[in-house]
Tab-separated table of C-alpha atoms in Angstrom:
chain	number	residue	atom	x	y	z
A	127	MET	CA	40.790	150.755	90.013
A	128	ASN	CA	40.603	147.466	88.149
A	129	TYR	CA	39.603	144.129	89.616
A	130	GLN	CA	43.202	143.022	90.326
A	131	GLU	CA	44.024	146.280	92.131
A	132	PHE	CA	40.831	145.932	94.146
A	133	ILE	CA	41.806	142.387	95.182
A	134	ASP	CA	45.358	143.544	96.029
A	135	VAL	CA	44.003	146.269	98.296
A	136	LEU	CA	41.693	143.784	100.004
A	137	MET	CA	44.575	141.330	100.433
A	138	GLY	CA	46.764	144.111	101.784
A	139	ILE	CA	44.130	144.973	104.369
A	140	TYR	CA	43.696	141.269	105.218
A	141	ASN	CA	47.454	140.841	105.668
A	142	GLN	CA	47.504	143.725	108.124
A	143	THR	CA	44.888	142.061	110.329
A	144	GLY	CA	45.750	139.552	112.975
A	145	PHE	CA	43.966	136.601	111.346
A	146	LEU	CA	46.976	135.404	109.337
A	147	GLY	CA	49.242	135.150	112.340
A	148	LEU	CA	46.755	133.336	114.582
A	149	THR	CA	47.968	130.013	115.965
A	150	TRP	CA	46.476	127.436	118.312
A	151	GLY	CA	48.925	128.731	120.912
A	152	HIS	CA	47.230	132.135	120.885
A	153	VAL	CA	43.849	130.502	121.413
A	154	VAL	CA	45.192	128.479	124.352
A	155	MET	CA	46.592	131.657	125.897
A	156	TRP	CA	43.245	133.469	125.447
A	157	CYS	CA	41.635	130.610	127.370
A	158	ILE	CA	44.253	130.911	130.123
A	159	GLY	CA	43.770	134.684	130.318
A	160	LEU	CA	39.985	134.357	130.353
A	161	PHE	CA	40.216	131.629	133.000
A	162	PHE	CA	42.068	133.973	135.362
A	163	ILE	CA	39.597	136.779	134.615
A	164	TYR	CA	36.804	134.304	135.435
A	165	LEU	CA	38.504	133.319	138.736
A	166	ALA	CA	38.839	136.987	139.644
A	167	ILE	CA	35.301	138.066	138.757
A	168	VAL	CA	33.235	134.992	139.632
A	169	LYS	CA	35.293	133.348	142.384
A	170	LYS	CA	36.746	136.644	143.719
A	171	TYR	CA	40.263	135.115	143.799
A	172	GLU	CA	42.777	137.978	144.174
A	173	PRO	CA	40.747	140.143	141.735
A	174	LEU	CA	42.989	143.193	142.097
A	175	LEU	CA	45.820	141.254	140.487
A	176	LEU	CA	44.213	138.471	138.512
A	177	ILE	CA	42.078	140.836	136.410
A	178	PRO	CA	45.073	142.899	135.207
A	179	ILE	CA	47.200	139.745	134.793
A	180	GLY	CA	44.410	137.879	132.978
A	181	PHE	CA	43.762	140.846	130.694
A	182	GLY	CA	47.495	141.237	130.055
A	183	ILE	CA	47.689	137.568	128.972
A	184	PHE	CA	44.612	137.963	126.792
A	185	ILE	CA	45.531	141.175	124.993
A	186	VAL	CA	49.167	140.322	124.314
A	187	ASN	CA	48.240	137.094	122.545
A	188	PHE	CA	46.761	138.693	119.473
A	189	PRO	CA	49.129	138.681	116.482
A	190	LEU	CA	50.729	141.940	115.298
A	191	THR	CA	49.637	143.950	118.352
A	192	PRO	CA	52.236	146.642	119.081
A	193	LEU	CA	52.362	145.998	122.836
A	194	MET	CA	55.435	144.044	123.919
A	195	GLY	CA	57.940	144.786	121.186
A	196	PHE	CA	60.012	147.766	120.146
A	197	SER	CA	59.381	150.227	117.312
A	198	LYS	CA	61.846	150.519	114.425
A	199	GLU	CA	63.439	153.412	116.299
A	200	GLY	CA	63.934	151.136	119.326
A	201	VAL	CA	61.208	152.801	121.403
A	202	PRO	CA	59.425	150.284	123.640
A	203	GLU	CA	55.774	149.676	122.895
A	204	LEU	CA	53.140	150.337	125.573
A	205	LEU	CA	53.299	147.214	127.760
A	206	GLN	CA	56.996	146.765	127.033
A	207	ALA	CA	57.536	150.239	128.497
A	208	PHE	CA	55.542	149.335	131.629
A	209	TYR	CA	57.528	146.117	131.915
A	210	HIS	CA	60.913	147.647	131.208
A	211	TYR	CA	60.698	150.646	133.516
A	212	GLY	CA	58.537	148.994	136.157
A	213	ILE	CA	59.779	145.448	136.471
A	214	THR	CA	63.160	145.175	134.733
A	215	TRP	CA	64.247	148.205	136.725
A	216	GLU	CA	62.607	146.565	139.802
A	217	ILE	CA	60.686	149.729	140.652
A	218	ILE	CA	57.126	148.386	140.895
A	219	PRO	CA	57.713	145.616	143.500
A	220	CYS	CA	59.476	148.178	145.701
A	221	LEU	CA	56.652	150.713	145.319
A	222	ILE	CA	54.147	147.992	146.211
A	223	PHE	CA	56.134	147.346	149.374
A	224	LEU	CA	56.004	151.086	150.112
A	225	GLY	CA	52.204	150.939	149.900
A	226	LEU	CA	52.048	147.734	151.944
A	227	GLY	CA	54.186	149.326	154.639
A	228	ALA	CA	51.843	152.308	154.742
A	229	MET	CA	48.890	149.937	155.191
A	230	THR	CA	50.456	147.633	157.796
A	231	ASP	CA	50.027	147.783	161.556
A	232	PHE	CA	52.949	145.893	163.122
A	233	GLU	CA	51.416	145.952	166.609
A	234	PRO	CA	50.823	142.150	166.866
A	235	LEU	CA	54.421	141.470	165.820
A	236	ILE	CA	55.910	144.089	168.165
A	237	ALA	CA	53.767	142.773	171.030
A	238	ASN	CA	54.942	139.195	170.442
A	239	PRO	CA	58.327	139.359	168.641
A	240	LYS	CA	59.027	135.644	169.083
A	241	THR	CA	56.560	135.026	166.247
A	242	LEU	CA	59.329	136.268	163.954
A	243	LEU	CA	60.846	132.796	164.219
A	244	VAL	CA	57.616	131.304	162.858
A	245	GLY	CA	58.092	133.464	159.771
A	246	ALA	CA	61.567	131.970	159.396
A	247	GLY	CA	60.345	128.370	159.833
A	248	ALA	CA	57.687	128.918	157.204
A	249	GLN	CA	60.423	129.350	154.578
A	250	LEU	CA	61.088	125.591	154.728
A	251	GLY	CA	59.225	124.933	151.480
A	252	VAL	CA	61.265	127.573	149.651
A	253	PHE	CA	64.430	125.575	150.248
A	254	ILE	CA	62.863	122.127	149.715
A	255	THR	CA	61.340	123.220	146.401
A	256	PHE	CA	64.742	124.503	145.341
A	257	ILE	CA	66.052	120.915	145.479
A	258	GLY	CA	62.983	119.491	143.706
A	259	THR	CA	63.165	121.944	140.823
A	260	ILE	CA	66.866	121.262	140.275
A	261	LEU	CA	66.067	117.541	140.059
A	262	CYS	CA	63.590	118.397	137.287
A	263	GLY	CA	66.284	120.071	135.226
A	264	PHE	CA	65.907	123.716	136.232
A	265	THR	CA	69.089	125.748	136.665
A	266	LEU	CA	70.130	126.947	140.126
A	267	LYS	CA	68.849	130.473	139.465
A	268	GLU	CA	65.545	129.197	138.070
A	269	ALA	CA	65.175	126.870	141.057
A	270	ALA	CA	65.654	129.753	143.486
A	271	SER	CA	63.045	131.863	141.701
A	272	VAL	CA	60.534	128.982	141.715
A	273	GLY	CA	61.254	128.162	145.350
A	274	ILE	CA	60.343	131.640	146.538
A	275	ILE	CA	56.727	131.120	145.349
A	276	GLY	CA	56.000	129.271	148.616
A	277	GLY	CA	56.759	132.434	150.554
A	278	ALA	CA	53.385	133.631	149.246
A	279	ASP	CA	54.648	137.115	148.659
A	280	GLY	CA	53.934	138.399	145.141
A	281	PRO	CA	56.258	141.428	145.022
A	282	THR	CA	59.179	139.439	146.497
A	283	THR	CA	58.581	136.617	143.988
A	284	ILE	CA	58.616	139.137	141.154
A	285	TYR	CA	61.674	140.929	142.540
A	286	LEU	CA	63.704	137.724	142.886
A	287	THR	CA	62.535	136.203	139.585
A	288	GLN	CA	63.392	139.377	137.718
A	289	ALA	CA	66.837	139.325	139.281
A	290	LEU	CA	67.597	135.631	138.659
A	291	ALA	CA	65.331	134.161	135.964
A	292	PRO	CA	63.309	136.875	134.193
A	293	HIS	CA	62.049	134.414	131.534
A	294	LEU	CA	60.020	132.668	134.296
A	295	LEU	CA	58.455	135.884	135.559
A	296	GLY	CA	54.949	135.303	134.219
A	297	ALA	CA	54.616	131.721	135.396
A	298	ASN	CA	56.122	132.420	138.820
A	299	ALA	CA	54.006	135.488	139.486
A	300	LEU	CA	50.856	133.758	138.313
A	301	ALA	CA	51.583	130.688	140.456
A	302	ALA	CA	52.306	132.873	143.501
A	303	TYR	CA	49.118	134.930	143.195
A	304	SER	CA	46.956	131.928	142.270
A	305	TYR	CA	48.085	129.881	145.249
A	306	MET	CA	47.791	132.895	147.553
A	307	ALA	CA	44.145	133.074	146.543
A	308	LEU	CA	43.807	129.354	147.232
A	309	VAL	CA	45.268	129.555	150.743
A	310	PRO	CA	41.831	128.876	152.357
A	311	LEU	CA	41.675	125.611	150.398
A	312	ILE	CA	45.307	124.517	150.618
A	313	GLN	CA	46.139	125.187	154.255
A	314	PRO	CA	43.300	123.769	156.436
A	315	PRO	CA	43.886	120.063	155.600
A	316	ILE	CA	47.614	120.446	156.342
A	317	MET	CA	46.860	122.324	159.578
A	318	ARG	CA	44.532	119.543	160.734
A	319	LEU	CA	46.963	116.831	159.707
A	320	LEU	CA	49.875	118.275	161.661
A	321	THR	CA	48.104	119.289	164.882
A	322	THR	CA	46.151	117.461	167.564
A	323	LYS	CA	42.713	118.560	168.712
A	324	LYS	CA	44.210	119.568	172.053
A	325	GLU	CA	46.814	121.776	170.350
A	326	ARG	CA	44.158	123.454	168.223
A	327	GLN	CA	42.288	124.435	171.385
A	328	ILE	CA	45.231	126.256	172.985
A	329	VAL	CA	44.088	129.713	174.055
A	330	MET	CA	46.859	132.261	173.746
A	331	LYS	CA	47.588	135.022	176.223
A	332	SER	CA	46.186	138.410	175.148
A	333	LEU	CA	48.655	140.643	173.357
A	334	ARG	CA	49.958	143.641	175.260
A	335	LYS	CA	49.234	147.189	174.132
A	336	VAL	CA	52.039	148.677	172.036
A	337	SER	CA	52.869	152.360	172.440
A	338	LYS	CA	53.137	154.826	169.581
A	339	LYS	CA	56.843	155.318	170.265
A	340	GLU	CA	57.488	151.572	169.871
A	341	LYS	CA	55.626	151.605	166.565
A	342	ILE	CA	57.691	154.536	165.306
A	343	VAL	CA	60.995	152.989	166.359
A	344	PHE	CA	60.182	149.524	164.909
A	345	PRO	CA	60.687	150.340	161.180
A	346	LEU	CA	63.972	152.090	161.960
A	347	ILE	CA	65.300	149.157	163.990
A	348	ALA	CA	64.053	146.596	161.463
A	349	VAL	CA	65.520	148.323	158.416
A	350	SER	CA	68.853	148.876	160.180
A	351	ILE	CA	69.214	145.190	161.085
A	352	ILE	CA	68.090	143.988	157.652
A	353	ALA	CA	70.374	146.469	155.872
A	354	LEU	CA	73.350	145.218	157.867
A	355	LEU	CA	72.592	141.497	157.517
A	356	ILE	CA	71.039	141.169	154.058
A	357	PRO	CA	71.660	144.371	152.092
A	358	ALA	CA	70.408	142.710	148.884
A	359	VAL	CA	66.767	143.123	149.944
A	360	VAL	CA	66.967	146.677	151.212
A	361	PRO	CA	65.186	148.058	148.118
A	362	LEU	CA	62.141	145.982	149.179
A	363	MET	CA	62.435	146.105	152.962
A	364	GLY	CA	63.596	149.722	152.971
A	365	MET	CA	60.473	150.805	151.114
A	366	PHE	CA	58.319	148.575	153.340
A	367	MET	CA	59.666	150.163	156.499
A	368	PHE	CA	59.626	153.658	154.989
A	369	GLY	CA	55.913	153.289	154.233
A	370	ASN	CA	55.328	152.055	157.773
A	371	LEU	CA	57.314	154.922	159.299
A	372	MET	CA	55.193	157.427	157.341
A	373	LYS	CA	52.042	155.765	158.668
A	374	GLU	CA	53.137	155.507	162.278
A	375	SER	CA	54.668	158.983	162.433
A	376	GLY	CA	51.182	160.425	161.971
A	377	VAL	CA	52.566	163.672	160.590
A	378	VAL	CA	52.519	162.926	156.853
A	379	ASP	CA	48.949	161.795	156.360
A	380	ARG	CA	48.895	163.044	152.764
A	381	LEU	CA	51.930	160.946	151.844
A	382	THR	CA	50.582	157.909	153.691
A	383	GLU	CA	47.207	158.182	151.977
A	384	THR	CA	48.894	158.457	148.578
A	385	ALA	CA	51.202	155.489	149.249
A	386	GLN	CA	48.424	153.208	150.452
A	387	GLY	CA	45.800	154.463	147.983
A	388	ALA	CA	46.476	156.101	144.645
A	389	LEU	CA	50.112	155.032	144.250
A	390	MET	CA	49.365	151.456	145.299
A	391	ASN	CA	46.478	151.252	142.837
A	392	ILE	CA	48.529	152.653	139.965
A	393	VAL	CA	51.452	150.289	140.470
A	394	THR	CA	49.099	147.328	140.951
A	395	ILE	CA	47.564	148.008	137.532
A	396	LEU	CA	50.970	148.398	135.873
A	397	LEU	CA	52.360	145.321	137.630
A	398	GLY	CA	49.425	143.073	136.746
A	399	VAL	CA	49.207	144.053	133.092
A	400	SER	CA	52.952	143.857	132.529
A	401	VAL	CA	53.302	140.480	134.252
A	402	GLY	CA	50.416	139.140	132.178
A	403	ALA	CA	51.990	140.578	129.040
A	404	THR	CA	55.130	138.472	129.524
A	405	MET	CA	53.044	135.363	128.870
A	406	GLN	CA	53.105	135.226	125.093
A	407	ALA	CA	52.215	131.891	123.524
A	408	ASP	CA	55.610	131.275	121.906
A	409	LYS	CA	57.421	131.796	125.230
A	410	PHE	CA	54.895	130.403	127.702
A	411	LEU	CA	53.550	127.207	126.178
A	412	ASN	CA	56.075	124.623	127.306
A	413	ALA	CA	56.512	122.239	130.214
A	414	ALA	CA	58.123	124.778	132.561
A	415	PRO	CA	54.930	126.606	133.676
A	416	LEU	CA	53.195	123.285	134.421
A	417	LEU	CA	56.168	122.183	136.530
A	418	ILE	CA	56.241	125.565	138.261
A	419	PHE	CA	52.528	125.275	139.142
A	420	SER	CA	53.074	121.730	140.424
A	421	PHE	CA	56.051	122.755	142.545
A	422	GLY	CA	54.178	125.822	143.746
A	423	ILE	CA	51.579	123.779	145.597
A	424	VAL	CA	54.217	121.486	147.134
A	425	ASP	CA	56.126	124.606	148.136
A	426	PHE	CA	53.026	126.093	149.824
A	427	ALA	CA	52.353	122.839	151.662
A	428	PHE	CA	55.906	122.642	153.043
A	429	CYS	CA	55.919	126.325	154.003
A	430	THR	CA	52.634	125.826	155.883
A	431	ALA	CA	54.054	122.737	157.588
A	432	GLY	CA	57.307	124.565	158.394
A	433	GLY	CA	55.418	127.303	160.232
A	434	ILE	CA	53.343	124.790	162.215
A	435	TRP	CA	56.388	122.666	163.117
A	436	THR	CA	58.240	125.784	164.263
A	437	VAL	CA	55.417	126.711	166.655
A	438	LYS	CA	55.320	123.149	167.986
A	439	LEU	CA	59.087	123.217	168.493
A	440	MET	CA	58.913	126.589	170.273
A	441	ASN	CA	56.134	125.278	172.517
A	442	LEU	CA	58.604	122.713	173.911
A	443	PHE	CA	60.553	125.601	175.425
A	444	LEU	CA	57.674	127.910	176.416
A	445	LYS	CA	56.187	127.944	179.928
A	446	PRO	CA	52.597	126.746	180.395
A	447	GLY	CA	50.266	129.699	179.868
A	448	HIS	CA	52.627	131.182	177.287
A	449	LYS	CA	52.318	128.395	174.716
A	450	MET	CA	51.272	129.250	171.178
A	451	ASN	CA	48.479	127.656	169.193
A	452	PRO	CA	50.164	125.814	166.263
A	453	LEU	CA	47.340	126.920	163.990
A	454	ILE	CA	48.989	130.354	163.814
A	455	GLY	CA	52.108	128.709	162.341
A	456	SER	CA	50.458	128.359	158.963
A	457	ALA	CA	50.178	132.163	158.802
A	458	GLY	CA	53.969	132.294	158.522
A	459	VAL	CA	53.529	132.044	154.746
A	460	SER	CA	52.859	135.781	154.236
A	461	ALA	CA	49.641	135.938	152.141
A	462	VAL	CA	48.571	138.811	154.396
A	463	PRO	CA	45.914	138.703	155.830
A	464	MET	CA	44.357	135.653	154.157
A	465	SER	CA	46.424	133.011	155.977
A	466	ALA	CA	45.835	134.737	159.348
A	467	ARG	CA	42.098	134.582	158.649
A	468	VAL	CA	42.439	130.863	157.922
A	469	SER	CA	44.062	130.395	161.362
A	470	GLN	CA	41.180	132.316	162.947
A	471	VAL	CA	38.527	130.245	161.166
A	472	GLU	CA	40.211	126.933	162.009
A	473	GLY	CA	40.709	127.965	165.649
A	474	LEU	CA	37.038	128.885	166.049
A	475	LYS	CA	36.027	125.425	164.845
A	476	TYR	CA	37.592	123.860	167.938
A	477	ASN	CA	36.912	126.590	170.487
A	478	LYS	CA	34.190	129.131	169.753
A	479	LYS	CA	35.844	131.707	172.015
A	480	ASN	CA	39.393	131.277	170.712
A	481	HIS	CA	40.068	134.256	168.451
A	482	LEU	CA	43.485	133.726	166.846
A	483	LEU	CA	43.399	136.473	164.222
A	484	MET	CA	45.594	139.041	166.002
A	485	HIS	CA	47.975	136.311	167.190
A	486	ALA	CA	48.276	135.014	163.615
A	487	ILE	CA	49.000	138.472	162.181
A	488	GLY	CA	52.411	138.350	163.943
A	489	PRO	CA	53.692	135.289	162.028
A	490	ASN	CA	51.950	136.649	158.946
A	491	LEU	CA	54.047	139.825	158.984
A	492	ALA	CA	57.104	137.820	160.032
A	493	GLY	CA	56.509	135.736	156.900
A	494	VAL	CA	56.808	138.869	154.725
A	495	ILE	CA	60.155	139.675	156.334
A	496	GLY	CA	61.207	135.996	156.251
A	497	THR	CA	60.441	135.653	152.546
A	498	ALA	CA	62.414	138.796	151.802
A	499	ALA	CA	65.273	137.401	153.914
A	500	ALA	CA	65.175	134.129	151.935
A	501	ALA	CA	65.146	136.120	148.683
A	502	GLY	CA	68.129	138.097	149.932
A	503	MET	CA	69.953	134.849	150.699
A	504	PHE	CA	69.345	133.638	147.125
A	505	ILE	CA	70.404	136.930	145.558
A	506	ALA	CA	73.577	136.891	147.661
A	507	MET	CA	74.186	133.298	146.525
A	508	PHE	CA	74.296	134.237	142.837
A	509	LYS	CA	75.627	137.798	142.762
B	1378	MET	CA	72.909	122.277	131.107
B	1379	GLU	CA	75.057	123.252	134.087
B	1380	SER	CA	76.571	120.450	136.184
B	1381	ILE	CA	75.260	120.442	139.740
B	1382	ASN	CA	77.525	120.098	142.752
B	1383	TRP	CA	75.025	118.521	145.137
B	1384	GLY	CA	77.281	118.870	148.148
B	1385	TYR	CA	77.404	122.613	147.546
B	1386	VAL	CA	73.656	122.833	146.920
B	1387	PHE	CA	72.672	121.034	150.133
B	1388	SER	CA	75.195	122.731	152.361
B	1389	THR	CA	74.460	126.218	151.061
B	1390	LEU	CA	70.703	125.664	151.389
B	1391	ILE	CA	70.968	124.469	154.976
B	1392	ILE	CA	73.250	127.381	155.849
B	1393	ARG	CA	70.921	129.865	154.175
B	1394	PHE	CA	67.810	128.413	155.836
B	1395	ILE	CA	69.537	128.720	159.199
B	1396	GLY	CA	70.602	132.200	158.064
B	1397	VAL	CA	66.954	133.244	157.721
B	1398	PHE	CA	66.384	132.108	161.315
B	1399	ILE	CA	69.440	134.030	162.491
B	1400	VAL	CA	68.337	137.224	160.717
B	1401	LEU	CA	64.866	137.066	162.232
B	1402	ALA	CA	66.223	136.059	165.650
B	1403	ILE	CA	68.523	139.099	165.644
B	1404	LEU	CA	65.546	141.238	164.624
B	1405	GLN	CA	63.564	139.726	167.487
B	1406	ILE	CA	66.335	140.579	169.951
B	1407	GLY	CA	66.586	144.114	168.546
B	1408	MET	CA	62.832	144.604	168.859
B	1409	SER	CA	62.729	143.207	172.391
B	1410	ILE	CA	65.570	145.439	173.578
B	1411	SER	CA	64.161	148.581	171.965
B	1412	SER	CA	60.678	147.826	173.351
B	1413	LYS	CA	62.072	147.371	176.868
B	1414	ILE	CA	63.997	150.640	176.679
B	1415	ILE	CA	60.985	152.562	175.379
B	1416	ARG	CA	58.624	151.043	177.934
B	1417	ARG	CA	61.067	151.857	180.758
B	1418	ILE	CA	61.335	155.470	179.584
B	1419	GLU	CA	57.556	155.722	179.292
B	1420	SER	CA	56.947	154.231	182.734
B	1421	ARG	CA	59.473	156.684	184.243
B	1422	GLN	CA	57.740	159.558	182.510
B	1423	SER	CA	54.345	158.422	183.800
B	1424	THR	CA	55.577	158.054	187.410
B	1425	ASN	CA	57.567	161.332	187.320
B	1426	PRO	CA	55.506	163.695	185.174
B	1427	SER	CA	57.581	166.772	184.341
B	1428	LYS	CA	56.574	169.959	186.137
B	1429	GLU	CA	55.665	172.817	183.881
């Protein structure tokens, strides 16, 4: 080998490395990915999702990595395969709902079904944000997918975004999970602003005991009504109620354990990494994600306010002794069980013996159903 | 960029927001009725335990 051949070989090796393709955009995306990994590890913000998402962002932003493209034969590369079969086919959000259903105890909602209306009121921000995003130049479908962020339900956000505006998937999912983690910071000032001290001290009547039969019948009733009224969200709600039926039946413990454990963990990993992998520098670095993050916080604020206003409105019609503490209204924004915990913490500040957690779980679960209902309304609007 | 019919946007949003309330209100009614039926059956069973 002469000197020129030696140099050619070295240059060939150099050209096959990622250094040549590196841009400032990649470096910015590494910082974004590392920032979310930092939030997950150091601040413990939604670590189960932000670590896979952060790592997905980080790893996919190295040049020439065979992760999100297709081979010459048209075979999807690793993360592209996860994304294609898991998210484009809308399988992963539905499987996550299956696991969530298998983990959820609907007793507080069954014991106090009127809290379902709080879950509906807490969708206010979803619709207000829709208008705001259109004013900023987003299309109707994009606006709907951004609006749903305020519902604080990751799988529903992903499901709707994939259906209406898949190019916004990364930013929407990241905004939804980031703000869900920030619920303890975002909600309390709004809760205090919209309620009086007297309202915050309302002690709610203890919840009645719910029988096993009621718990078994609930998923069947719920899925029947949802399937008849908003069939578009039955893939999500059907799986949610199926998981819950398995749990409450008590006769398929092996299936329930798999749904709430191993299966849930597997799909969470695949979901996080594939969502992160959609955020490649050339597609992500523009004004849209910044606008989405800005609208996301406004959305959350209005959804929180919507839940609180709904409770206050309902209190006008409820008899004394049956009134609800408006602090549980903020839990209408899904984010289970974080927002219910926020209601509990805020309630204890004004009455040391006022434990609102179980009361707030009702609107919390209603928020999951309400967000899915809002998503169904949007899907029906465009399809 | 698509042209926006604001009348359509506002009216459809209001209708759909009310729609979410209606869906959850119907669910609430369904849950209340089924709970009442189940509780009535259970209370009957507890007051008249079947003889073996």
